[in-house]
Amino acid sequence: MNWDDTAPPTTEDPATGAPDRLVGADADGEDTAVEAALRPKDLEEFVGQERVREQLDLVLRAARARGATADHVLLSGAPGLGKTTLSMIIAAEMGAPIRITSGPAIQHAGDLAAILSSLQEGEVLFLDEIHRMSRPAEEMLYMAMEDFRVDVIVGKGPGATAIPLELPPFTLVGATTRAGLLPPPLRDRFGFTAHMEFYAPAELERVIHRSAGLLDVEIEPEGAAEIAGRSRGTPRIANRLLRRVRDYAQVKADGLITREIASQALGVYEVDARGLDRLDRAVLTALLKLFGGGPVGLSTLAVAVGEERETVEEVAEPFLVREGLLARTPRGRIATPAAWDHLGLVPPQQQAGAGGQQGLFGA
Ligand SMILES: Nc1ncnc2c1ncn2[C@@H]1O[C@H](COP(=O)(O)OP(=O)(O)OP(=O)(O)O)[C@@H](O)[C@H]1O
């Protein structure tokens, strides 16, 4: 990593080698410790996602009125948008216990059978990253979801026998970042599917005010707006930035978070006004300054910022693309006019017939 030797230290995700980032959407250790305290407990408290909330409210009320277990629910959306929170709310609204597990934790069908057979009637089973479950477990799940029954295979080879096992009715809440990765037979077995969108800044402001109240932090509306604008549409990031700004306000001021304090604090952490961090800006800066805005091949761009190809592609680019700052084209990466604007740079005057550098960098 060579973005800047004077910058605040980052740790690395051992799985990917990618840096743990203040603006990363996946939970880090500290998030896990504090998130429980910040989770909304019912639909009323859950901010934003109006359509999902309204639909889910109907599904749950109807099930309650029938005295039945709620239909299986599939939640899709980017990390940190509230899928785990919503699954807990579903359980709370149904007055049911919840069991939490994840696709990667279920390697064998037997693992799933053990969980399913120990569920209580009406229990909510939250299966995070459901698209990463093993194939045999997935097939067992089909029958469990539809008939509340599984066949447990005992023995091997020709002598193997299937022992049917009745299950109590339960509600499966599956979460995935990519609903498109689910096989259709699995997707079709969910009675209700909800796609979670990124949050609008005004919604994130509400999340921040709510969290500030719970953390006993004083914050002005302008301070919340400043943090919301840098939170990349994601409540988890908003809560994390709030905690870092709180630290700064405590150490450098009297604890009150104003716009100025929020802006100074996030400047220290190198999260800019649009939520870009050092890596994002390094990629954009290289694209603009070294390659005149592109098109440039991904590998060339990665070498220019001293990062792995995968880090640029999977860690930095998705947000830059979402923000309309960078486009992926068959000829390579190109910067949009908004990218020049954001970094305060002037594009080279429509270089002789636009894209004069393609031949050089379009690998
Ligand atoms: N709508 C919301 N209102 C208030 N807080 C929220 C909302 N959505 C998420 N949060 C907060 O954001 C944090 C992350 O939410 P959560 O763990 O539910 O996300 P997730 O989508 O399950 O993420 P992952 O897929 O990484 O597990 C929690 O602290 C939660 O309190």
Coordinates of C-alpha atoms and ligand atoms in Angstrom, one line a residue:
M1 CA 0.0 0.0 0.0
N2 CA 1.6 3.2 -0.9
W3 CA -1.1 5.8 -1.1
D4 CA 0.5 8.1 1.4
D5 CA 2.9 7.3 4.2
T6 CA 1.7 10.1 6.4
A7 CA -1.9 8.9 6.4
P8 CA -3.7 7.3 9.3
P9 CA -2.9 3.6 9.6
T10 CA -5.3 1.1 8.1
T11 CA -5.5 -2.6 8.9
E12 CA -6.0 -5.2 6.2
D13 CA -8.7 -7.8 5.6
P14 CA -6.7 -11.0 5.7
A15 CA -9.1 -12.6 3.2
T16 CA -8.6 -10.1 0.4
G17 CA -5.5 -8.2 1.4
A18 CA -7.7 -5.1 0.9
P19 CA -7.5 -2.4 3.5
D20 CA -10.2 -2.1 6.1
R21 CA -11.7 1.3 5.3
L22 CA -13.6 3.8 7.3
V23 CA -16.0 4.0 4.4
G24 CA -16.1 0.2 3.8
A25 CA -19.6 -1.2 3.9
D26 CA -18.7 -4.5 5.6
A27 CA -18.8 -4.7 9.4
D28 CA -15.5 -4.4 11.2
G29 CA -14.8 -5.5 14.8
E30 CA -15.9 -2.3 16.4
D31 CA -19.1 -2.2 14.3
T32 CA -20.1 -5.7 15.5
A33 CA -19.6 -4.6 19.1
V34 CA -21.7 -1.4 18.9
E35 CA -24.2 -2.2 16.2
A36 CA -26.4 -4.3 18.5
A37 CA -27.0 -1.1 20.6
L38 CA -27.9 1.0 17.5
R39 CA -30.3 -1.4 15.7
P40 CA -33.8 -0.2 15.4
K41 CA -36.1 -2.6 17.3
D42 CA -39.3 -2.4 15.3
L43 CA -40.5 -1.3 11.9
E44 CA -41.6 2.1 13.3
E45 CA -38.0 2.9 14.3
F46 CA -36.5 1.6 11.0
V47 CA -35.6 4.6 8.9
G48 CA -36.3 4.9 5.2
Q49 CA -36.9 2.0 2.8
E50 CA -40.6 3.1 2.8
R51 CA -41.8 0.7 0.2
V52 CA -40.1 -2.3 1.8
R53 CA -41.4 -1.3 5.3
E54 CA -45.0 -0.9 4.1
Q55 CA -45.0 -4.2 2.2
L56 CA -43.4 -6.1 5.1
D57 CA -45.8 -4.5 7.5
L58 CA -48.7 -6.0 5.5
V59 CA -47.1 -9.4 5.3
L60 CA -46.5 -9.6 9.0
R61 CA -49.8 -8.1 10.1
A62 CA -51.7 -10.6 7.9
A63 CA -49.7 -13.5 9.2
R64 CA -50.3 -12.4 12.8
A65 CA -54.0 -12.0 12.1
R66 CA -54.1 -15.5 10.7
G67 CA -52.1 -16.8 13.7
A68 CA -49.7 -18.2 11.2
T69 CA -46.0 -18.2 10.6
A70 CA -44.9 -15.4 8.3
D71 CA -44.0 -16.3 4.7
H72 CA -40.3 -16.7 3.8
V73 CA -38.6 -13.4 3.1
L74 CA -35.7 -12.7 0.8
L75 CA -33.8 -9.4 1.4
S76 CA -31.3 -8.3 -1.2
G77 CA -29.1 -5.3 -1.2
A78 CA -25.5 -4.0 -0.6
P79 CA -23.8 -4.6 2.8
G80 CA -24.7 -2.3 5.7
L81 CA -28.2 -1.3 4.4
G82 CA -30.0 -3.1 7.3
K83 CA -30.8 -6.7 6.2
T84 CA -29.8 -8.2 9.5
T85 CA -31.6 -5.4 11.4
L86 CA -34.8 -6.1 9.4
S87 CA -34.6 -9.9 10.0
M88 CA -34.5 -9.1 13.8
I89 CA -37.4 -6.8 13.4
I90 CA -39.4 -9.5 11.6
A91 CA -38.8 -11.8 14.5
A92 CA -39.7 -9.1 17.0
E93 CA -42.9 -8.2 15.2
M94 CA -43.9 -11.8 15.1
G95 CA -43.0 -12.3 18.8
A96 CA -40.7 -15.1 17.7
P97 CA -37.1 -16.1 18.5
I98 CA -34.5 -15.7 15.9
R99 CA -31.5 -17.9 14.9
I100 CA -28.7 -16.3 12.9
T101 CA -26.4 -18.2 10.6
S102 CA -24.8 -17.7 7.2
G103 CA -24.4 -19.5 3.9
P104 CA -20.6 -20.0 4.2
A105 CA -21.1 -21.6 7.7
I106 CA -23.3 -24.3 6.1
Q107 CA -20.9 -26.5 4.3
H108 CA -22.8 -29.8 4.5
A109 CA -26.5 -30.6 4.2
G110 CA -26.1 -32.2 7.7
D111 CA -25.2 -28.7 9.1
L112 CA -28.4 -27.4 7.8
A113 CA -30.4 -30.4 9.0
A114 CA -29.1 -29.9 12.5
I115 CA -30.2 -26.3 12.5
L116 CA -33.6 -26.9 11.0
S117 CA -34.4 -29.7 13.3
S118 CA -33.7 -27.7 16.4
L119 CA -35.9 -24.7 15.4
Q120 CA -38.9 -23.9 17.5
E121 CA -42.3 -23.4 16.0
G122 CA -42.6 -20.0 14.3
E123 CA -38.8 -19.3 14.8
V124 CA -37.1 -16.9 12.3
L125 CA -34.0 -18.4 10.7
F126 CA -31.8 -15.6 9.3
L127 CA -29.5 -17.0 6.6
D128 CA -27.0 -14.3 5.6
E129 CA -25.2 -14.6 2.3
I130 CA -27.6 -17.3 1.3
H131 CA -26.0 -17.4 -2.2
R132 CA -22.9 -18.9 -0.7
M133 CA -24.5 -22.0 0.7
S134 CA -23.3 -25.4 -0.6
R135 CA -25.3 -27.1 -3.3
P136 CA -26.5 -30.1 -1.3
A137 CA -27.6 -27.8 1.6
E138 CA -29.4 -25.6 -0.9
E139 CA -31.4 -28.6 -2.2
M140 CA -32.3 -29.6 1.3
L141 CA -33.6 -26.1 1.9
Y142 CA -36.0 -26.3 -1.0
M143 CA -38.0 -29.0 0.6
A144 CA -37.7 -27.5 4.1
M145 CA -39.1 -24.2 2.9
E146 CA -41.9 -25.7 0.9
D147 CA -43.0 -28.7 3.0
F148 CA -41.3 -28.1 6.4
R149 CA -39.7 -31.5 6.0
V150 CA -36.2 -32.7 5.2
D151 CA -34.8 -36.1 4.1
V152 CA -31.8 -37.0 6.2
I153 CA -29.5 -39.4 4.3
V154 CA -28.1 -42.0 6.6
G155 CA -25.2 -44.2 5.3
K156 CA -23.4 -44.1 2.0
G157 CA -23.5 -45.7 -1.4
P158 CA -26.2 -48.3 -2.3
G159 CA -27.1 -48.8 1.4
A160 CA -27.9 -45.1 2.0
T161 CA -31.4 -44.5 3.2
A162 CA -33.4 -41.3 3.4
I163 CA -35.1 -40.7 6.7
P164 CA -37.9 -38.1 6.5
L165 CA -37.9 -35.5 9.3
E166 CA -40.8 -33.3 10.0
L167 CA -39.9 -29.7 10.9
P168 CA -41.9 -27.1 12.8
P169 CA -43.2 -24.3 10.6
F170 CA -40.6 -21.5 10.5
T171 CA -39.8 -18.3 8.6
L172 CA -36.7 -18.2 6.6
V173 CA -35.2 -14.8 6.1
G174 CA -32.5 -15.0 3.4
A175 CA -30.1 -12.2 2.8
T176 CA -28.0 -11.7 -0.3
T177 CA -26.0 -8.9 -1.8
R178 CA -26.9 -10.3 -5.2
A179 CA -30.4 -11.8 -5.8
G180 CA -29.4 -12.6 -9.3
L181 CA -27.0 -15.2 -8.0
L182 CA -29.7 -17.3 -6.5
P183 CA -30.9 -20.3 -8.5
P184 CA -34.5 -19.6 -9.6
P185 CA -36.0 -22.6 -7.6
L186 CA -34.7 -21.1 -4.4
R187 CA -35.8 -17.6 -5.3
D188 CA -39.2 -18.8 -6.2
R189 CA -39.8 -20.3 -2.7
F190 CA -39.7 -16.9 -1.0
G191 CA -43.2 -15.5 -0.5
F192 CA -41.9 -12.0 -0.3
T193 CA -38.8 -10.5 -1.8
A194 CA -37.5 -7.0 -1.0
H195 CA -34.7 -5.1 -2.6
M196 CA -33.0 -2.6 -0.2
E197 CA -31.9 0.6 -1.9
F198 CA -29.1 3.0 -0.8
Y199 CA -30.4 5.7 1.6
A200 CA -31.0 9.3 0.7
P201 CA -29.0 11.9 2.6
A202 CA -32.1 13.0 4.5
E203 CA -32.7 9.5 5.7
L204 CA -29.1 9.1 6.8
E205 CA -29.5 12.3 8.8
R206 CA -32.3 10.6 10.6
V207 CA -30.2 7.5 11.3
I208 CA -27.4 9.7 12.6
H209 CA -29.7 11.7 14.9
R210 CA -31.1 8.5 16.2
S211 CA -27.7 7.0 16.8
A212 CA -26.4 10.2 18.4
G213 CA -29.2 10.1 20.8
L214 CA -28.4 6.5 21.8
L215 CA -24.7 7.2 22.1
D216 CA -25.4 10.3 24.1
V217 CA -23.7 12.6 21.6
E218 CA -24.7 16.2 21.0
I219 CA -25.1 17.0 17.3
E220 CA -26.4 19.9 15.4
P221 CA -28.6 19.3 12.3
E222 CA -25.8 20.7 10.0
G223 CA -23.3 18.4 11.6
A224 CA -25.6 15.4 10.9
A225 CA -26.0 16.6 7.3
E226 CA -22.3 16.9 6.9
I227 CA -21.7 13.3 8.0
A228 CA -24.7 12.0 6.0
G229 CA -23.3 13.5 2.8
R230 CA -20.1 11.4 3.2
S231 CA -21.8 8.1 4.2
R232 CA -22.2 6.6 0.7
G233 CA -25.9 6.0 1.2
T234 CA -25.2 3.4 3.9
P235 CA -26.3 3.5 7.5
R236 CA -23.4 1.3 8.7
I237 CA -21.0 3.9 7.3
A238 CA -23.0 6.8 8.7
N239 CA -22.8 5.2 12.2
R240 CA -19.1 4.6 11.9
L241 CA -18.3 8.1 10.7
L242 CA -20.5 9.5 13.6
R243 CA -18.3 7.6 16.1
R244 CA -15.1 9.0 14.6
V245 CA -16.5 12.5 14.5
R246 CA -17.6 12.1 18.1
D247 CA -14.0 11.2 19.1
Y248 CA -12.7 14.3 17.3
A249 CA -15.3 16.5 18.9
Q250 CA -14.4 15.2 22.3
V251 CA -10.7 15.7 21.9
K252 CA -10.5 18.8 19.9
A253 CA -13.7 20.7 20.9
D254 CA -16.3 20.6 23.6
G255 CA -18.1 17.5 22.3
L256 CA -20.8 19.2 20.3
I257 CA -20.8 18.1 16.6
T258 CA -21.3 21.1 14.4
R259 CA -20.8 21.2 10.6
E260 CA -17.4 22.6 11.0
I261 CA -16.3 19.9 13.5
A262 CA -17.7 17.1 11.3
S263 CA -15.9 18.5 8.3
Q264 CA -12.6 18.9 10.1
A265 CA -12.8 15.4 11.6
L266 CA -13.6 13.7 8.4
G267 CA -10.8 15.7 6.7
V268 CA -8.4 14.1 9.2
Y269 CA -9.8 10.7 8.3
E270 CA -9.5 11.7 4.6
V271 CA -13.1 11.1 3.8
D272 CA -14.1 13.9 1.4
A273 CA -17.3 15.7 0.9
R274 CA -18.7 13.0 -1.4
G275 CA -17.6 10.1 0.7
L276 CA -14.5 9.2 -1.3
D277 CA -11.5 8.1 0.7
R278 CA -7.8 8.0 -0.1
L279 CA -7.9 4.9 -2.3
D280 CA -10.9 6.3 -4.4
R281 CA -9.1 9.6 -4.9
A282 CA -5.8 7.9 -5.8
V283 CA -7.6 6.0 -8.5
L284 CA -9.4 9.0 -9.8
T285 CA -6.3 11.2 -9.6
A286 CA -4.2 8.7 -11.6
L287 CA -6.9 8.3 -14.2
L288 CA -7.1 12.1 -14.7
K289 CA -3.6 13.2 -14.2
L290 CA -1.6 10.3 -15.7
F291 CA -4.0 9.1 -18.3
G292 CA -5.9 12.3 -19.3
G293 CA -9.2 10.8 -18.2
G294 CA -8.7 7.5 -20.0
P295 CA -9.6 5.1 -21.5
V296 CA -7.0 3.1 -19.6
G297 CA -6.8 -0.6 -18.8
L298 CA -7.5 -1.8 -15.3
S299 CA -4.1 -3.4 -14.8
T300 CA -2.3 -0.2 -15.9
L301 CA -4.5 1.9 -13.5
A302 CA -3.8 -0.5 -10.7
V303 CA 0.0 -0.4 -11.2
A304 CA -0.2 3.4 -11.3
V305 CA -1.8 3.5 -7.8
G306 CA 0.4 0.7 -6.5
E307 CA -2.6 -1.6 -5.7
E308 CA -3.7 -5.0 -6.7
R309 CA -6.0 -5.1 -9.8
E310 CA -8.7 -6.7 -7.6
T311 CA -8.5 -4.0 -5.0
V312 CA -9.1 -1.3 -7.6
E313 CA -11.8 -3.3 -9.3
E314 CA -13.7 -4.5 -6.3
V315 CA -13.0 -2.0 -3.6
A316 CA -12.7 1.4 -5.3
E317 CA -14.5 1.2 -8.5
P318 CA -18.1 0.2 -7.5
F319 CA -18.6 3.4 -5.6
L320 CA -16.9 5.5 -8.2
V321 CA -19.2 4.0 -10.9
R322 CA -22.2 4.4 -8.7
E323 CA -21.3 8.1 -8.1
G324 CA -21.0 8.6 -11.9
L325 CA -17.3 9.5 -11.6
L326 CA -15.9 6.6 -13.5
A327 CA -17.2 4.4 -16.3
R328 CA -16.1 0.9 -17.3
T329 CA -16.0 0.6 -21.1
P330 CA -14.8 -2.2 -23.4
R331 CA -11.8 0.1 -24.2
G332 CA -10.9 0.7 -20.5
R333 CA -11.8 2.9 -17.6
I334 CA -12.8 6.5 -18.4
A335 CA -13.4 9.5 -16.1
T336 CA -16.7 11.4 -16.5
P337 CA -16.9 15.2 -16.5
A338 CA -18.1 15.0 -12.8
A339 CA -14.7 13.4 -11.9
W340 CA -12.8 16.4 -13.3
D341 CA -15.1 18.6 -11.4
H342 CA -14.8 16.7 -8.2
L343 CA -11.1 16.9 -8.1
G344 CA -11.1 20.5 -9.2
L345 CA -9.2 19.7 -12.4
V346 CA -9.8 21.0 -15.9
P347 CA -10.0 18.3 -18.7
P348 CA -7.4 18.7 -21.4
Q349 CA -9.2 20.6 -24.2
Q350 CA -11.2 17.8 -26.0
Q351 CA -7.9 16.3 -27.1
A352 CA -7.7 16.1 -30.9
G353 CA -10.8 14.2 -31.7
A354 CA -11.6 12.9 -28.2
G355 CA -9.8 9.8 -26.9
G356 CA -6.5 10.5 -28.5
Q357 CA -4.8 8.2 -26.0
Q358 CA -6.9 5.1 -26.6
G359 CA -4.2 3.3 -28.5
L360 CA -1.7 3.8 -25.8
F361 CA -3.7 2.9 -22.7
G362 CA -6.7 0.9 -23.8
A363 CA -5.3 -2.5 -22.8
Ligands
LIG1 N1 -33.0 1.7 8.3 C1 -32.2 1.8 9.3 N2 -32.4 2.7 10.3 C2 -31.6 2.9 11.3 N3 -30.4 2.2 11.4 C3 -30.1 1.3 10.4 C4 -31.0 1.1 9.4 N4 -30.4 0.2 8.6 C5 -29.3 -0.2 9.1 N5 -29.1 0.5 10.2 C6 -27.9 0.4 11.1 O1 -26.7 0.1 10.3 C7 -26.0 -0.9 10.9 C8 -25.8 -2.1 9.9 O2 -27.0 -2.7 9.6 P1 -27.2 -4.3 9.3 O3 -26.2 -5.0 10.1 O4 -28.6 -4.6 9.5 O5 -26.8 -4.3 7.8 P2 -26.8 -5.5 6.8 O6 -27.4 -5.1 5.6 O7 -27.2 -6.8 7.5 O8 -25.2 -5.7 6.5 P3 -24.4 -7.0 6.2 O9 -25.0 -7.5 4.9 O10 -23.0 -6.5 6.1 O11 -24.6 -7.9 7.3 C9 -26.7 -1.4 12.2 O12 -26.0 -0.7 13.2 C10 -28.0 -0.8 12.1 O13 -28.4 -0.3 13.3

